[in-house]
Short mmCIF file of C-alpha atoms in Angstrom, two decimals:
data_model
loop_
_atom_site.label_atom_id
_atom_site.label_comp_id
_atom_site.label_asym_id
_atom_site.label_seq_id
_atom_site.Cartn_x
_atom_site.Cartn_y
_atom_site.Cartn_z
CA MET A 163 51.50 49.66 -8.58
CA LYS A 164 49.34 50.72 -6.00
CA LYS A 165 46.59 48.76 -8.26
CA SER A 166 48.39 45.63 -7.65
CA VAL A 167 49.45 45.78 -4.00
CA VAL A 168 45.55 46.53 -3.28
CA PHE A 169 44.69 42.95 -5.47
CA PHE A 170 47.49 41.44 -3.78
CA GLY A 171 46.33 42.48 0.01
CA LEU A 172 43.02 41.21 -0.46
CA ALA A 173 43.53 38.04 -2.00
CA SER A 174 46.02 37.50 0.88
CA LEU A 175 43.17 38.31 3.15
CA ALA A 176 40.33 35.69 0.92
CA ALA A 177 43.73 33.09 1.38
CA ALA A 178 44.22 33.70 5.02
CA THR A 179 40.63 33.79 5.45
CA HIS A 180 40.42 30.24 3.77
CA ALA A 181 43.00 28.70 5.51
CA SER A 182 41.24 28.79 8.86
CA ASP A 183 38.74 26.50 8.13
CA PHE A 184 38.65 23.67 9.92
CA THR A 185 36.23 20.63 11.15
CA ASP A 186 36.16 19.96 14.65
CA THR A 187 34.11 17.16 16.50
CA ALA A 188 31.26 17.88 18.79
CA LYS A 189 29.78 15.97 21.88
CA VAL A 190 26.19 14.90 20.92
CA VAL A 191 23.70 15.81 23.53
CA SER A 192 20.77 13.54 22.25
CA SER A 193 19.66 12.74 18.87
CA LYS A 194 15.49 11.94 18.11
CA PRO A 195 14.28 10.40 15.23
CA ILE A 196 11.76 12.41 13.16
CA TYR A 197 8.85 10.52 11.84
CA GLN A 198 6.69 11.03 8.83
CA ASN A 199 2.91 9.08 8.98
CA TYR A 200 1.39 7.85 5.49
CA THR A 201 -1.32 5.77 4.28
CA THR A 202 -0.93 2.98 2.31
CA GLN A 203 -3.04 0.23 0.36
CA GLU A 204 -2.49 -3.70 1.02
CA CYS A 205 -4.59 -5.84 -1.81
CA HIS A 206 -4.92 -9.27 -2.28
CA THR A 207 -6.83 -11.73 -4.49
CA GLU A 208 -9.59 -13.96 -2.94
CA THR A 209 -10.93 -16.79 -4.66
CA THR A 210 -14.06 -18.90 -3.21
CA THR A 211 -15.28 -21.07 -4.40
CA PRO A 212 -19.54 -21.70 -4.03
CA GLN A 213 -20.45 -24.72 -1.82
CA PRO A 214 -22.78 -27.10 -3.42
CA GLN A 215 -26.25 -27.53 -1.99
CA ALA A 216 -27.51 -30.35 0.33
CA GLN A 217 -30.15 -32.61 -1.21
CA GLY A 218 -32.62 -31.24 1.01
CA GLU A 219 -31.72 -27.32 -0.19
CA ARG A 220 -32.53 -28.23 -4.04
CA SER A 221 -34.04 -24.83 -5.93
CA MET A 222 -37.97 -25.72 -6.98
CA THR A 223 -37.67 -22.94 -9.75
CA GLY A 224 -36.45 -24.96 -12.01
CA SER A 225 -38.39 -27.91 -11.45
CA ILE A 226 -41.53 -26.04 -11.95
CA VAL A 227 -40.23 -23.57 -15.07
CA GLY A 228 -39.71 -26.83 -16.78
CA GLY A 229 -42.61 -28.28 -16.11
CA VAL A 230 -45.00 -25.77 -17.10
CA VAL A 231 -42.86 -25.39 -21.00
CA GLY A 232 -43.08 -29.31 -21.22
CA GLY A 233 -46.72 -29.41 -20.70
CA LEU A 234 -47.14 -26.43 -23.22
CA LEU A 235 -44.75 -27.99 -25.65
CA GLY A 236 -46.73 -31.50 -25.17
CA ALA A 237 -50.01 -30.04 -25.45
CA GLN A 238 -49.32 -29.09 -28.89
CA VAL A 239 -48.37 -32.47 -29.92
CA GLY A 240 -51.33 -34.92 -29.19
CA LYS A 241 -55.22 -34.33 -29.72
CA GLY A 242 -57.79 -35.30 -28.00
CA SER A 243 -57.32 -37.49 -25.05
CA GLY A 244 -54.05 -38.28 -25.97
CA ARG A 245 -53.47 -33.93 -25.94
CA THR A 246 -53.84 -34.80 -22.14
CA ALA A 247 -51.54 -37.44 -21.80
CA ALA A 248 -48.91 -35.78 -24.20
CA ALA A 249 -49.40 -32.48 -22.01
CA ALA A 250 -48.66 -34.72 -18.94
CA ALA A 251 -45.81 -36.71 -20.04
CA GLY A 252 -44.20 -32.99 -21.46
CA ALA A 253 -44.69 -31.57 -17.87
CA ILE A 254 -42.74 -34.18 -16.22
CA ALA A 255 -40.37 -34.48 -18.88
CA GLY A 256 -39.56 -31.09 -18.51
CA ALA A 257 -39.93 -30.48 -14.57
CA ILE A 258 -37.03 -33.44 -14.24
CA THR A 259 -35.24 -31.81 -16.92
CA GLY A 260 -35.32 -28.18 -15.90
CA ASP A 261 -34.01 -28.92 -12.05
CA ARG A 262 -31.10 -31.29 -13.52
CA ILE A 263 -30.20 -28.05 -15.44
CA GLN A 264 -30.43 -25.58 -12.79
CA ASN A 265 -29.18 -27.90 -10.36
CA ASN A 266 -26.56 -29.37 -11.88
CA GLN A 267 -25.05 -25.13 -12.65
CA GLN A 268 -25.40 -24.78 -9.29
CA ALA A 269 -23.17 -27.71 -8.04
CA GLN A 270 -20.65 -27.12 -11.25
CA ALA A 271 -20.22 -23.13 -10.45
CA GLU A 272 -16.80 -21.82 -10.96
CA PRO A 273 -14.46 -20.64 -8.22
CA GLN A 274 -15.04 -16.51 -8.18
CA SER A 275 -11.72 -14.27 -7.50
CA ARG A 276 -11.96 -10.91 -6.07
CA GLN A 277 -9.48 -8.29 -5.30
CA VAL A 278 -9.44 -7.34 -1.34
CA CYS A 279 -7.77 -4.11 -0.21
CA ARG A 280 -7.16 -2.24 3.03
CA ASP A 281 -5.70 0.76 4.21
CA VAL A 282 -2.34 0.21 6.27
CA GLN A 283 -0.91 2.74 8.40
CA LYS A 284 3.31 3.43 8.41
CA GLN A 285 5.48 5.40 9.55
CA GLU A 286 9.07 6.13 8.34
CA ILE A 287 11.89 7.76 9.83
CA THR A 288 12.35 11.25 7.84
CA GLY A 289 15.90 12.50 9.53
CA TYR A 290 17.18 13.18 13.00
CA GLU A 291 16.66 16.32 15.48
CA VAL A 292 20.03 16.45 17.13
CA HIS A 293 21.08 18.43 19.58
CA TYR A 294 25.43 19.03 20.58
CA ILE A 295 27.94 21.15 22.16
CA TYR A 296 30.62 22.46 20.97
CA ALA A 297 32.65 25.91 22.80
CA GLY A 298 29.66 25.67 25.29
CA ARG A 299 26.83 26.15 23.14
CA LYS A 300 24.40 24.38 23.09
CA ILE A 301 23.29 24.17 19.36
CA SER A 302 20.73 21.72 16.86
CA THR A 303 20.40 20.54 13.91
CA VAL A 304 18.45 18.10 11.48
CA MET A 305 20.17 15.29 10.10
CA SER A 306 19.34 12.32 7.35
CA TYR A 307 21.16 9.70 9.49
CA PRO A 308 21.70 9.03 13.32
CA PRO A 309 24.78 10.68 14.34
CA GLY A 310 26.48 8.21 16.53
CA ASN A 311 28.26 9.99 19.61
CA THR A 312 29.61 12.79 17.91
CA VAL A 313 29.38 15.23 14.76
CA ASN A 314 31.61 16.41 12.50
CA VAL A 315 31.31 20.31 12.68
CA GLU A 316 32.40 22.85 9.77
CA VAL A 317 34.34 25.68 11.38
CA THR A 318 35.02 29.02 9.90
CA ALA A 319 37.03 32.04 11.44
CA VAL A 320 35.54 35.26 10.81
CA GLN A 321 38.52 37.91 11.14
#
């Protein structure tokens, strides 16, 4: 019998303590956002089209290489004084061909794509530092959302 009275007494004490818990409201004095700074990369693709050369800016490299190659090939074809004429004709034909090949390739260059990235500083609110007054005491806490004018306070009576 004594065991059941002690058990009943402890159960009553626990129930009385639990029954006195309640929710109340407190006036918010101040609320300040808490920021976290971080860096992120933003990237995009840029496409550039090479500009064709103006007439005065033509490259001579193709003409020179083509003329030398054409002259050497022409010299292999002819004999005697015909060899000189063949070398000259080959040089002229090679120079014209080399010039057209090089300058047409430059004029018809394909657009180039490249990825361009930059670092961007950003801020994010991670919580709110909240100060409120309850029962004449100033209390501070951190909340994950903005509190408004009042906050709910869980009150537990201690016996």
